[in-house]
mmCIF file with all atom_site columns, C-alpha atoms and ligand atoms in Angstrom:
data_model
loop_
_atom_site.group_PDB
_atom_site.id
_atom_site.type_symbol
_atom_site.label_atom_id
_atom_site.label_alt_id
_atom_site.label_comp_id
_atom_site.label_asym_id
_atom_site.label_entity_id
_atom_site.label_seq_id
_atom_site.pdbx_PDB_ins_code
_atom_site.Cartn_x
_atom_site.Cartn_y
_atom_site.Cartn_z
_atom_site.occupancy
_atom_site.B_iso_or_equiv
_atom_site.pdbx_formal_charge
_atom_site.auth_seq_id
_atom_site.auth_comp_id
_atom_site.auth_asym_id
_atom_site.auth_atom_id
_atom_site.pdbx_PDB_model_num
ATOM   1   C CA  . UNK A 1 1   ? -13.914 0.576   -7.742  1.00 98.00 ? 1   UNK A CA  1
ATOM   2   C CA  . UNK A 1 2   ? -17.354 2.155   -7.413  1.00 98.00 ? 2   UNK A CA  1
ATOM   3   C CA  . UNK A 1 3   ? -18.077 1.498   -3.743  1.00 98.00 ? 3   UNK A CA  1
ATOM   4   C CA  . UNK A 1 4   ? -14.691 2.907   -2.648  1.00 98.00 ? 4   UNK A CA  1
ATOM   5   C CA  . UNK A 1 5   ? -15.042 6.001   -4.844  1.00 98.00 ? 5   UNK A CA  1
ATOM   6   C CA  . UNK A 1 6   ? -18.487 6.679   -3.394  1.00 98.00 ? 6   UNK A CA  1
ATOM   7   C CA  . UNK A 1 7   ? -17.129 6.315   0.134   1.00 98.00 ? 7   UNK A CA  1
ATOM   8   C CA  . UNK A 1 8   ? -14.238 8.688   -0.600  1.00 98.00 ? 8   UNK A CA  1
ATOM   9   C CA  . UNK A 1 9   ? -16.687 11.299  -1.893  1.00 98.00 ? 9   UNK A CA  1
ATOM   10  C CA  . UNK A 1 10  ? -18.965 10.781  1.116   1.00 98.00 ? 10  UNK A CA  1
ATOM   11  C CA  . UNK A 1 11  ? -16.425 10.589  3.954   1.00 98.00 ? 11  UNK A CA  1
ATOM   12  C CA  . UNK A 1 12  ? -13.036 11.700  2.572   1.00 98.00 ? 12  UNK A CA  1
ATOM   13  C CA  . UNK A 1 13  ? -11.725 15.110  3.569   1.00 97.00 ? 13  UNK A CA  1
ATOM   14  C CA  . UNK A 1 14  ? -9.182  17.294  1.784   1.00 95.00 ? 14  UNK A CA  1
ATOM   15  C CA  . UNK A 1 15  ? -6.335  18.886  3.636   1.00 92.00 ? 15  UNK A CA  1
ATOM   16  C CA  . UNK A 1 16  ? -3.890  21.512  2.357   1.00 89.00 ? 16  UNK A CA  1
ATOM   17  C CA  . UNK A 1 17  ? -0.865  20.119  0.532   1.00 89.00 ? 17  UNK A CA  1
ATOM   18  C CA  . UNK A 1 18  ? -2.849  17.530  -1.386  1.00 92.00 ? 18  UNK A CA  1
ATOM   19  C CA  . UNK A 1 19  ? -3.653  15.262  1.546   1.00 95.00 ? 19  UNK A CA  1
ATOM   20  C CA  . UNK A 1 20  ? -6.817  13.171  1.526   1.00 97.00 ? 20  UNK A CA  1
ATOM   21  C CA  . UNK A 1 21  ? -7.975  12.182  4.984   1.00 97.00 ? 21  UNK A CA  1
ATOM   22  C CA  . UNK A 1 22  ? -9.828  8.859   5.093   1.00 98.00 ? 22  UNK A CA  1
ATOM   23  C CA  . UNK A 1 23  ? -9.712  8.357   8.864   1.00 98.00 ? 23  UNK A CA  1
ATOM   24  C CA  . UNK A 1 24  ? -13.376 7.428   8.942   1.00 97.00 ? 24  UNK A CA  1
ATOM   25  C CA  . UNK A 1 25  ? -12.947 4.122   7.084   1.00 98.00 ? 25  UNK A CA  1
ATOM   26  C CA  . UNK A 1 26  ? -9.243  3.306   6.424   1.00 98.00 ? 26  UNK A CA  1
ATOM   27  C CA  . UNK A 1 27  ? -6.646  5.106   8.531   1.00 98.00 ? 27  UNK A CA  1
ATOM   28  C CA  . UNK A 1 28  ? -8.176  5.287   12.002  1.00 98.00 ? 28  UNK A CA  1
ATOM   29  C CA  . UNK A 1 29  ? -11.663 3.837   12.202  1.00 98.00 ? 29  UNK A CA  1
ATOM   30  C CA  . UNK A 1 30  ? -11.783 0.940   9.736   1.00 98.00 ? 30  UNK A CA  1
ATOM   31  C CA  . UNK A 1 31  ? -14.724 -0.459  7.809   1.00 98.00 ? 31  UNK A CA  1
ATOM   32  C CA  . UNK A 1 32  ? -14.178 -4.226  7.612   1.00 98.00 ? 32  UNK A CA  1
ATOM   33  C CA  . UNK A 1 33  ? -17.015 -4.744  5.119   1.00 98.00 ? 33  UNK A CA  1
ATOM   34  C CA  . UNK A 1 34  ? -15.445 -2.257  2.714   1.00 98.00 ? 34  UNK A CA  1
ATOM   35  C CA  . UNK A 1 35  ? -11.984 -3.714  3.475   1.00 98.00 ? 35  UNK A CA  1
ATOM   36  C CA  . UNK A 1 36  ? -13.284 -7.144  2.481   1.00 98.00 ? 36  UNK A CA  1
ATOM   37  C CA  . UNK A 1 37  ? -14.844 -5.812  -0.731  1.00 98.00 ? 37  UNK A CA  1
ATOM   38  C CA  . UNK A 1 38  ? -11.551 -4.127  -1.631  1.00 98.00 ? 38  UNK A CA  1
ATOM   39  C CA  . UNK A 1 39  ? -9.630  -7.347  -0.968  1.00 98.00 ? 39  UNK A CA  1
ATOM   40  C CA  . UNK A 1 40  ? -12.058 -9.277  -3.196  1.00 98.00 ? 40  UNK A CA  1
ATOM   41  C CA  . UNK A 1 41  ? -11.368 -6.719  -5.938  1.00 98.00 ? 41  UNK A CA  1
ATOM   42  C CA  . UNK A 1 42  ? -7.582  -7.169  -5.551  1.00 98.00 ? 42  UNK A CA  1
ATOM   43  C CA  . UNK A 1 43  ? -8.031  -10.937 -5.794  1.00 98.00 ? 43  UNK A CA  1
ATOM   44  C CA  . UNK A 1 44  ? -9.997  -10.426 -9.023  1.00 98.00 ? 44  UNK A CA  1
ATOM   45  C CA  . UNK A 1 45  ? -7.428  -8.028  -10.514 1.00 98.00 ? 45  UNK A CA  1
ATOM   46  C CA  . UNK A 1 46  ? -4.447  -10.269 -9.698  1.00 98.00 ? 46  UNK A CA  1
ATOM   47  C CA  . UNK A 1 47  ? -6.266  -13.508 -10.567 1.00 98.00 ? 47  UNK A CA  1
ATOM   48  C CA  . UNK A 1 48  ? -3.840  -14.360 -13.376 1.00 93.00 ? 48  UNK A CA  1
ATOM   49  C CA  . UNK A 1 49  ? -0.755  -13.843 -11.216 1.00 98.00 ? 49  UNK A CA  1
ATOM   50  C CA  . UNK A 1 50  ? 1.114   -16.532 -9.340  1.00 98.00 ? 50  UNK A CA  1
ATOM   51  C CA  . UNK A 1 51  ? 1.551   -15.284 -5.757  1.00 98.00 ? 51  UNK A CA  1
ATOM   52  C CA  . UNK A 1 52  ? 2.777   -17.079 -2.638  1.00 98.00 ? 52  UNK A CA  1
ATOM   53  C CA  . UNK A 1 53  ? 3.156   -14.209 -0.176  1.00 98.00 ? 53  UNK A CA  1
ATOM   54  C CA  . UNK A 1 54  ? 1.537   -10.880 0.673   1.00 98.00 ? 54  UNK A CA  1
ATOM   55  C CA  . UNK A 1 55  ? 3.813   -8.045  1.784   1.00 98.00 ? 55  UNK A CA  1
ATOM   56  C CA  . UNK A 1 56  ? 2.848   -4.720  3.311   1.00 98.00 ? 56  UNK A CA  1
ATOM   57  C CA  . UNK A 1 57  ? 4.373   -2.043  5.515   1.00 97.00 ? 57  UNK A CA  1
ATOM   58  C CA  . UNK A 1 58  ? 3.113   -1.032  8.927   1.00 96.00 ? 58  UNK A CA  1
ATOM   59  C CA  . UNK A 1 59  ? 0.770   0.444   9.973   1.00 95.00 ? 59  UNK A CA  1
ATOM   60  C CA  . UNK A 1 60  ? -2.100  1.211   7.608   1.00 96.00 ? 60  UNK A CA  1
ATOM   61  C CA  . UNK A 1 61  ? -1.260  -1.427  5.011   1.00 97.00 ? 61  UNK A CA  1
ATOM   62  C CA  . UNK A 1 62  ? -1.793  -4.273  7.451   1.00 98.00 ? 62  UNK A CA  1
ATOM   63  C CA  . UNK A 1 63  ? -5.605  -4.293  7.420   1.00 98.00 ? 63  UNK A CA  1
ATOM   64  C CA  . UNK A 1 64  ? -6.087  -4.555  3.636   1.00 98.00 ? 64  UNK A CA  1
ATOM   65  C CA  . UNK A 1 65  ? -3.117  -6.938  3.347   1.00 98.00 ? 65  UNK A CA  1
ATOM   66  C CA  . UNK A 1 66  ? -4.480  -9.388  5.888   1.00 98.00 ? 66  UNK A CA  1
ATOM   67  C CA  . UNK A 1 67  ? -7.854  -9.421  4.127   1.00 98.00 ? 67  UNK A CA  1
ATOM   68  C CA  . UNK A 1 68  ? -6.138  -10.323 0.851   1.00 98.00 ? 68  UNK A CA  1
ATOM   69  C CA  . UNK A 1 69  ? -4.003  -12.941 2.611   1.00 98.00 ? 69  UNK A CA  1
ATOM   70  C CA  . UNK A 1 70  ? -7.112  -14.400 4.228   1.00 98.00 ? 70  UNK A CA  1
ATOM   71  C CA  . UNK A 1 71  ? -8.943  -14.695 0.902   1.00 98.00 ? 71  UNK A CA  1
ATOM   72  C CA  . UNK A 1 72  ? -5.939  -16.182 -0.907  1.00 98.00 ? 72  UNK A CA  1
ATOM   73  C CA  . UNK A 1 73  ? -4.929  -18.268 2.121   1.00 98.00 ? 73  UNK A CA  1
ATOM   74  C CA  . UNK A 1 74  ? -1.376  -16.913 1.932   1.00 98.00 ? 74  UNK A CA  1
ATOM   75  C CA  . UNK A 1 75  ? 0.986   -15.630 4.635   1.00 98.00 ? 75  UNK A CA  1
ATOM   76  C CA  . UNK A 1 76  ? 1.113   -11.878 5.192   1.00 98.00 ? 76  UNK A CA  1
ATOM   77  C CA  . UNK A 1 77  ? 4.391   -10.187 6.139   1.00 98.00 ? 77  UNK A CA  1
ATOM   78  C CA  . UNK A 1 78  ? 4.571   -6.571  7.233   1.00 98.00 ? 78  UNK A CA  1
ATOM   79  C CA  . UNK A 1 79  ? 7.794   -4.623  6.927   1.00 97.00 ? 79  UNK A CA  1
ATOM   80  C CA  . UNK A 1 80  ? 8.735   -2.887  10.172  1.00 96.00 ? 80  UNK A CA  1
ATOM   81  C CA  . UNK A 1 81  ? 9.598   0.769   10.374  1.00 93.00 ? 81  UNK A CA  1
ATOM   82  C CA  . UNK A 1 82  ? 12.009  0.280   13.258  1.00 85.00 ? 82  UNK A CA  1
ATOM   83  C CA  . UNK A 1 83  ? 14.673  -2.371  13.390  1.00 79.00 ? 83  UNK A CA  1
ATOM   84  C CA  . UNK A 1 84  ? 13.883  -4.601  16.390  1.00 77.00 ? 84  UNK A CA  1
ATOM   85  C CA  . UNK A 1 85  ? 16.984  -5.152  18.536  1.00 78.00 ? 85  UNK A CA  1
ATOM   86  C CA  . UNK A 1 86  ? 16.084  -8.821  18.911  1.00 77.00 ? 86  UNK A CA  1
ATOM   87  C CA  . UNK A 1 87  ? 15.828  -9.484  15.201  1.00 71.00 ? 87  UNK A CA  1
ATOM   88  C CA  . UNK A 1 88  ? 18.826  -10.852 13.342  1.00 80.00 ? 88  UNK A CA  1
ATOM   89  C CA  . UNK A 1 89  ? 19.155  -11.640 9.701   1.00 90.00 ? 89  UNK A CA  1
ATOM   90  C CA  . UNK A 1 90  ? 17.392  -8.513  8.459   1.00 94.00 ? 90  UNK A CA  1
ATOM   91  C CA  . UNK A 1 91  ? 16.920  -7.038  5.024   1.00 96.00 ? 91  UNK A CA  1
ATOM   92  C CA  . UNK A 1 92  ? 17.014  -3.264  5.391   1.00 96.00 ? 92  UNK A CA  1
ATOM   93  C CA  . UNK A 1 93  ? 16.224  -0.304  3.160   1.00 96.00 ? 93  UNK A CA  1
ATOM   94  C CA  . UNK A 1 94  ? 15.715  3.442   3.574   1.00 95.00 ? 94  UNK A CA  1
ATOM   95  C CA  . UNK A 1 95  ? 12.509  5.221   2.604   1.00 94.00 ? 95  UNK A CA  1
ATOM   96  C CA  . UNK A 1 96  ? 12.072  8.966   2.295   1.00 92.00 ? 96  UNK A CA  1
ATOM   97  C CA  . UNK A 1 97  ? 8.572   10.211  3.136   1.00 88.00 ? 97  UNK A CA  1
ATOM   98  C CA  . UNK A 1 98  ? 7.700   13.454  1.360   1.00 80.00 ? 98  UNK A CA  1
ATOM   99  C CA  . UNK A 1 99  ? 4.479   13.727  3.321   1.00 78.00 ? 99  UNK A CA  1
ATOM   100 C CA  . UNK A 1 100 ? 6.315   13.549  6.641   1.00 81.00 ? 100 UNK A CA  1
ATOM   101 C CA  . UNK A 1 101 ? 9.661   14.936  5.390   1.00 89.00 ? 101 UNK A CA  1
ATOM   102 C CA  . UNK A 1 102 ? 11.692  12.228  7.124   1.00 91.00 ? 102 UNK A CA  1
ATOM   103 C CA  . UNK A 1 103 ? 13.745  9.225   6.123   1.00 93.00 ? 103 UNK A CA  1
ATOM   104 C CA  . UNK A 1 104 ? 12.986  6.002   7.896   1.00 92.00 ? 104 UNK A CA  1
ATOM   105 C CA  . UNK A 1 105 ? 14.446  2.517   7.890   1.00 94.00 ? 105 UNK A CA  1
ATOM   106 C CA  . UNK A 1 106 ? 12.218  -0.341  6.804   1.00 96.00 ? 106 UNK A CA  1
ATOM   107 C CA  . UNK A 1 107 ? 13.164  -3.924  7.487   1.00 96.00 ? 107 UNK A CA  1
ATOM   108 C CA  . UNK A 1 108 ? 11.988  -7.500  7.019   1.00 97.00 ? 108 UNK A CA  1
ATOM   109 C CA  . UNK A 1 109 ? 13.505  -10.671 8.395   1.00 96.00 ? 109 UNK A CA  1
ATOM   110 C CA  . UNK A 1 110 ? 15.203  -12.926 5.863   1.00 96.00 ? 110 UNK A CA  1
ATOM   111 C CA  . UNK A 1 111 ? 13.211  -15.731 7.492   1.00 96.00 ? 111 UNK A CA  1
ATOM   112 C CA  . UNK A 1 112 ? 9.980   -14.323 6.045   1.00 97.00 ? 112 UNK A CA  1
ATOM   113 C CA  . UNK A 1 113 ? 11.053  -13.042 2.635   1.00 98.00 ? 113 UNK A CA  1
ATOM   114 C CA  . UNK A 1 114 ? 12.726  -15.906 0.821   1.00 98.00 ? 114 UNK A CA  1
ATOM   115 C CA  . UNK A 1 115 ? 14.540  -16.410 -2.482  1.00 98.00 ? 115 UNK A CA  1
ATOM   116 C CA  . UNK A 1 116 ? 11.967  -17.339 -5.128  1.00 98.00 ? 116 UNK A CA  1
ATOM   117 C CA  . UNK A 1 117 ? 8.985   -15.843 -3.266  1.00 98.00 ? 117 UNK A CA  1
ATOM   118 C CA  . UNK A 1 118 ? 6.361   -14.332 -5.579  1.00 98.00 ? 118 UNK A CA  1
ATOM   119 C CA  . UNK A 1 119 ? 5.252   -11.283 -3.683  1.00 99.00 ? 119 UNK A CA  1
ATOM   120 C CA  . UNK A 1 120 ? 2.103   -9.171  -3.902  1.00 99.00 ? 120 UNK A CA  1
ATOM   121 C CA  . UNK A 1 121 ? 2.560   -5.853  -2.086  1.00 98.00 ? 121 UNK A CA  1
ATOM   122 C CA  . UNK A 1 122 ? -0.574  -4.199  -0.658  1.00 98.00 ? 122 UNK A CA  1
ATOM   123 C CA  . UNK A 1 123 ? -0.773  -0.695  0.846   1.00 98.00 ? 123 UNK A CA  1
ATOM   124 C CA  . UNK A 1 124 ? -3.310  2.020   1.534   1.00 98.00 ? 124 UNK A CA  1
ATOM   125 C CA  . UNK A 1 125 ? -1.876  5.018   -0.373  1.00 97.00 ? 125 UNK A CA  1
ATOM   126 C CA  . UNK A 1 126 ? 0.298   5.408   -3.440  1.00 98.00 ? 126 UNK A CA  1
ATOM   127 C CA  . UNK A 1 127 ? 1.601   8.966   -3.304  1.00 96.00 ? 127 UNK A CA  1
ATOM   128 C CA  . UNK A 1 128 ? 5.268   9.525   -4.121  1.00 96.00 ? 128 UNK A CA  1
ATOM   129 C CA  . UNK A 1 129 ? 5.971   5.826   -4.385  1.00 97.00 ? 129 UNK A CA  1
ATOM   130 C CA  . UNK A 1 130 ? 9.007   5.783   -2.140  1.00 96.00 ? 130 UNK A CA  1
ATOM   131 C CA  . UNK A 1 131 ? 7.570   3.187   0.190   1.00 96.00 ? 131 UNK A CA  1
ATOM   132 C CA  . UNK A 1 132 ? 6.825   1.022   -2.857  1.00 97.00 ? 132 UNK A CA  1
ATOM   133 C CA  . UNK A 1 133 ? 10.347  1.466   -4.247  1.00 97.00 ? 133 UNK A CA  1
ATOM   134 C CA  . UNK A 1 134 ? 11.740  0.507   -0.832  1.00 98.00 ? 134 UNK A CA  1
ATOM   135 C CA  . UNK A 1 135 ? 9.635   -2.659  -0.875  1.00 98.00 ? 135 UNK A CA  1
ATOM   136 C CA  . UNK A 1 136 ? 10.895  -3.533  -4.365  1.00 98.00 ? 136 UNK A CA  1
ATOM   137 C CA  . UNK A 1 137 ? 14.434  -3.092  -3.019  1.00 98.00 ? 137 UNK A CA  1
ATOM   138 C CA  . UNK A 1 138 ? 13.742  -5.458  -0.081  1.00 98.00 ? 138 UNK A CA  1
ATOM   139 C CA  . UNK A 1 139 ? 12.176  -8.046  -2.403  1.00 98.00 ? 139 UNK A CA  1
ATOM   140 C CA  . UNK A 1 140 ? 15.191  -7.824  -4.748  1.00 98.00 ? 140 UNK A CA  1
ATOM   141 C CA  . UNK A 1 141 ? 17.622  -8.154  -1.833  1.00 98.00 ? 141 UNK A CA  1
ATOM   142 C CA  . UNK A 1 142 ? 15.800  -11.333 -0.793  1.00 98.00 ? 142 UNK A CA  1
ATOM   143 C CA  . UNK A 1 143 ? 16.109  -12.818 -4.287  1.00 98.00 ? 143 UNK A CA  1
ATOM   144 C CA  . UNK A 1 144 ? 12.301  -12.819 -4.463  1.00 98.00 ? 144 UNK A CA  1
ATOM   145 C CA  . UNK A 1 145 ? 10.077  -11.333 -7.173  1.00 98.00 ? 145 UNK A CA  1
ATOM   146 C CA  . UNK A 1 146 ? 7.564   -8.472  -6.911  1.00 98.00 ? 146 UNK A CA  1
ATOM   147 C CA  . UNK A 1 147 ? 4.729   -9.799  -9.069  1.00 98.00 ? 147 UNK A CA  1
ATOM   148 C CA  . UNK A 1 148 ? 2.198   -7.087  -8.246  1.00 98.00 ? 148 UNK A CA  1
ATOM   149 C CA  . UNK A 1 149 ? 1.443   -4.008  -6.175  1.00 98.00 ? 149 UNK A CA  1
ATOM   150 C CA  . UNK A 1 150 ? -2.079  -3.101  -5.093  1.00 98.00 ? 150 UNK A CA  1
ATOM   151 C CA  . UNK A 1 151 ? -3.098  0.210   -3.543  1.00 98.00 ? 151 UNK A CA  1
ATOM   152 C CA  . UNK A 1 152 ? -6.443  1.273   -2.158  1.00 98.00 ? 152 UNK A CA  1
ATOM   153 C CA  . UNK A 1 153 ? -5.965  4.895   -3.238  1.00 98.00 ? 153 UNK A CA  1
ATOM   154 C CA  . UNK A 1 154 ? -3.533  6.349   -5.782  1.00 98.00 ? 154 UNK A CA  1
ATOM   155 C CA  . UNK A 1 155 ? -2.914  10.079  -5.991  1.00 98.00 ? 155 UNK A CA  1
ATOM   156 C CA  . UNK A 1 156 ? -2.332  10.514  -9.732  1.00 98.00 ? 156 UNK A CA  1
ATOM   157 C CA  . UNK A 1 157 ? -1.025  14.056  -9.256  1.00 97.00 ? 157 UNK A CA  1
ATOM   158 C CA  . UNK A 1 158 ? 2.018   12.681  -7.426  1.00 96.00 ? 158 UNK A CA  1
ATOM   159 C CA  . UNK A 1 159 ? 4.758   10.716  -9.120  1.00 95.00 ? 159 UNK A CA  1
ATOM   160 C CA  . UNK A 1 160 ? 4.494   7.307   -7.423  1.00 97.00 ? 160 UNK A CA  1
ATOM   161 C CA  . UNK A 1 161 ? 2.323   5.569   -10.017 1.00 97.00 ? 161 UNK A CA  1
ATOM   162 C CA  . UNK A 1 162 ? 4.741   6.426   -12.839 1.00 97.00 ? 162 UNK A CA  1
ATOM   163 C CA  . UNK A 1 163 ? 7.799   5.476   -10.797 1.00 97.00 ? 163 UNK A CA  1
ATOM   164 C CA  . UNK A 1 164 ? 6.464   2.024   -9.934  1.00 98.00 ? 164 UNK A CA  1
ATOM   165 C CA  . UNK A 1 165 ? 5.020   1.277   -13.396 1.00 97.00 ? 165 UNK A CA  1
ATOM   166 C CA  . UNK A 1 166 ? 8.391   2.288   -14.924 1.00 96.00 ? 166 UNK A CA  1
ATOM   167 C CA  . UNK A 1 167 ? 9.918   -0.550  -12.900 1.00 93.00 ? 167 UNK A CA  1
ATOM   168 C CA  . UNK A 1 168 ? 7.769   -2.891  -14.981 1.00 95.00 ? 168 UNK A CA  1
ATOM   169 C CA  . UNK A 1 169 ? 5.607   -3.901  -12.028 1.00 97.00 ? 169 UNK A CA  1
ATOM   170 C CA  . UNK A 1 170 ? 1.874   -4.663  -12.407 1.00 98.00 ? 170 UNK A CA  1
ATOM   171 C CA  . UNK A 1 171 ? 0.303   -1.869  -10.333 1.00 98.00 ? 171 UNK A CA  1
ATOM   172 C CA  . UNK A 1 172 ? -3.421  -1.748  -9.495  1.00 98.00 ? 172 UNK A CA  1
ATOM   173 C CA  . UNK A 1 173 ? -5.176  1.043   -7.624  1.00 98.00 ? 173 UNK A CA  1
ATOM   174 C CA  . UNK A 1 174 ? -8.812  0.745   -6.574  1.00 98.00 ? 174 UNK A CA  1
ATOM   175 C CA  . UNK A 1 175 ? -9.494  4.491   -6.623  1.00 98.00 ? 175 UNK A CA  1
ATOM   176 C CA  . UNK A 1 176 ? -7.446  7.126   -8.425  1.00 98.00 ? 176 UNK A CA  1
ATOM   177 C CA  . UNK A 1 177 ? -7.531  10.746  -7.279  1.00 98.00 ? 177 UNK A CA  1
ATOM   178 C CA  . UNK A 1 178 ? -6.914  13.134  -10.197 1.00 97.00 ? 178 UNK A CA  1
ATOM   179 C CA  . UNK A 1 179 ? -6.701  16.221  -8.057  1.00 97.00 ? 179 UNK A CA  1
ATOM   180 C CA  . UNK A 1 180 ? -7.393  17.712  -4.670  1.00 96.00 ? 180 UNK A CA  1
ATOM   181 C CA  . UNK A 1 181 ? -7.019  21.301  -5.915  1.00 94.00 ? 181 UNK A CA  1
ATOM   182 C CA  . UNK A 1 182 ? -9.150  23.890  -4.106  1.00 92.00 ? 182 UNK A CA  1
ATOM   183 C CA  . UNK A 1 183 ? -10.021 21.132  -1.646  1.00 89.00 ? 183 UNK A CA  1
ATOM   184 C CA  . UNK A 1 184 ? -12.247 19.439  -4.233  1.00 95.00 ? 184 UNK A CA  1
ATOM   185 C CA  . UNK A 1 185 ? -11.909 15.674  -4.574  1.00 97.00 ? 185 UNK A CA  1
ATOM   186 C CA  . UNK A 1 186 ? -11.697 14.833  -8.295  1.00 97.00 ? 186 UNK A CA  1
ATOM   187 C CA  . UNK A 1 187 ? -11.697 11.109  -9.037  1.00 98.00 ? 187 UNK A CA  1
ATOM   188 C CA  . UNK A 1 188 ? -10.670 9.445   -12.294 1.00 95.00 ? 188 UNK A CA  1
HETATM 189 P P1  . G4P B 2 .   ? 4.746   7.143   -0.590  1.00 91.64 ? 1   G4P B P1  1
HETATM 190 O O1  . G4P B 2 .   ? 4.372   6.267   0.602   1.00 91.64 ? 1   G4P B O1  1
HETATM 191 O O2  . G4P B 2 .   ? 3.919   6.855   -1.814  1.00 91.64 ? 1   G4P B O2  1
HETATM 192 O O3  . G4P B 2 .   ? 6.195   7.221   -0.871  1.00 91.64 ? 1   G4P B O3  1
HETATM 193 O O4  . G4P B 2 .   ? 4.325   8.630   -0.266  1.00 91.64 ? 1   G4P B O4  1
HETATM 194 P P2  . G4P B 2 .   ? 4.749   9.573   0.905   1.00 91.64 ? 1   G4P B P2  1
HETATM 195 O O5  . G4P B 2 .   ? 6.174   9.386   1.276   1.00 91.64 ? 1   G4P B O5  1
HETATM 196 O O6  . G4P B 2 .   ? 4.310   10.928  0.475   1.00 91.64 ? 1   G4P B O6  1
HETATM 197 O O7  . G4P B 2 .   ? 3.789   9.003   2.054   1.00 91.64 ? 1   G4P B O7  1
HETATM 198 C C1  . G4P B 2 .   ? 4.191   8.899   3.385   1.00 91.64 ? 1   G4P B C1  1
HETATM 199 C C2  . G4P B 2 .   ? 3.059   8.411   4.224   1.00 91.64 ? 1   G4P B C2  1
HETATM 200 O O8  . G4P B 2 .   ? 1.887   9.232   4.054   1.00 91.64 ? 1   G4P B O8  1
HETATM 201 C C3  . G4P B 2 .   ? 2.575   7.009   3.926   1.00 91.64 ? 1   G4P B C3  1
HETATM 202 O O9  . G4P B 2 .   ? 2.032   6.488   5.101   1.00 91.64 ? 1   G4P B O9  1
HETATM 203 C C4  . G4P B 2 .   ? 1.429   7.243   2.951   1.00 91.64 ? 1   G4P B C4  1
HETATM 204 O O10 . G4P B 2 .   ? 0.548   6.151   2.926   1.00 91.64 ? 1   G4P B O10 1
HETATM 205 C C5  . G4P B 2 .   ? 0.801   8.451   3.555   1.00 91.64 ? 1   G4P B C5  1
HETATM 206 N N1  . G4P B 2 .   ? 0.057   9.297   2.640   1.00 91.64 ? 1   G4P B N1  1
HETATM 207 C C6  . G4P B 2 .   ? 0.493   9.889   1.517   1.00 91.64 ? 1   G4P B C6  1
HETATM 208 N N2  . G4P B 2 .   ? -0.455  10.664  0.997   1.00 91.64 ? 1   G4P B N2  1
HETATM 209 C C7  . G4P B 2 .   ? -1.529  10.550  1.810   1.00 91.64 ? 1   G4P B C7  1
HETATM 210 C C8  . G4P B 2 .   ? -2.828  11.130  1.809   1.00 91.64 ? 1   G4P B C8  1
HETATM 211 O O11 . G4P B 2 .   ? -3.215  11.916  0.926   1.00 91.64 ? 1   G4P B O11 1
HETATM 212 N N3  . G4P B 2 .   ? -3.654  10.772  2.815   1.00 91.64 ? 1   G4P B N3  1
HETATM 213 C C9  . G4P B 2 .   ? -3.281  9.908   3.802   1.00 91.64 ? 1   G4P B C9  1
HETATM 214 N N4  . G4P B 2 .   ? -4.188  9.608   4.736   1.00 91.64 ? 1   G4P B N4  1
HETATM 215 N N5  . G4P B 2 .   ? -2.054  9.354   3.852   1.00 91.64 ? 1   G4P B N5  1
HETATM 216 C C10 . G4P B 2 .   ? -1.204  9.683   2.863   1.00 91.64 ? 1   G4P B C10 1
HETATM 217 P P3  . G4P B 2 .   ? 2.922   5.993   6.308   1.00 91.64 ? 1   G4P B P3  1
HETATM 218 O O12 . G4P B 2 .   ? 3.918   7.005   6.749   1.00 91.64 ? 1   G4P B O12 1
HETATM 219 O O13 . G4P B 2 .   ? 3.516   4.698   5.902   1.00 91.64 ? 1   G4P B O13 1
HETATM 220 O O14 . G4P B 2 .   ? 1.875   5.888   7.462   1.00 91.64 ? 1   G4P B O14 1
HETATM 221 P P4  . G4P B 2 .   ? 1.048   4.717   8.085   1.00 91.64 ? 1   G4P B P4  1
HETATM 222 O O15 . G4P B 2 .   ? 0.947   3.577   7.102   1.00 91.64 ? 1   G4P B O15 1
HETATM 223 O O16 . G4P B 2 .   ? 1.794   4.322   9.309   1.00 91.64 ? 1   G4P B O16 1
HETATM 224 O O17 . G4P B 2 .   ? -0.280  5.312   8.346   1.00 91.64 ? 1   G4P B O17 1
#
């Protein structure tokens, strides 16, 4: 998506270890106009797909997910990274984060992910794909169906894209980073 790629080149910053910092418009300060444009693009790319629920994971996925939910007039559920003590009836999975080198628990209430739901997952980054695999696990546990996964930015030099596409899921990424070698942003 042209406007996102241009913004990444203008405001994105490379950090050692293949990290792209987009704090200026996605991960800290957020640009709602760009967020809306990206949501419109997701709606276009998943136009042929029957969806009744948007799923994301806190924190950074929430903003793009709610924009998509707003446009499609569908409920948006965010998976929680800590199991609330007051919440019963939970679906739970474990996700390993390579970037942060920790394993965390992700959970969703069975009240909000139902058998037969046709789920579109939206998130900011696709890196190693473990968060995405965890979401597929939660959707399967619920007896729902993951009909699509949309990411703002995919890092093609990490294995997440292959892992998720191998699951047979329709994956769309609005900008694909080929490499961040030598702190140069190379886009596909
Ligand atoms: P995965 O989500 O694809 O499995 O990859 P990984 O375990 O490596 O990512 C862990 C966290 O780091 C995720 O956010 C992911 O979005 C984020 N991340 C991965 N690569 C980059 C990058 O190059 N730049 C930025 N800005 N983030 C990256 P999270 O822990 O869920 O954090 P948040 O949603 O609460 O912000």
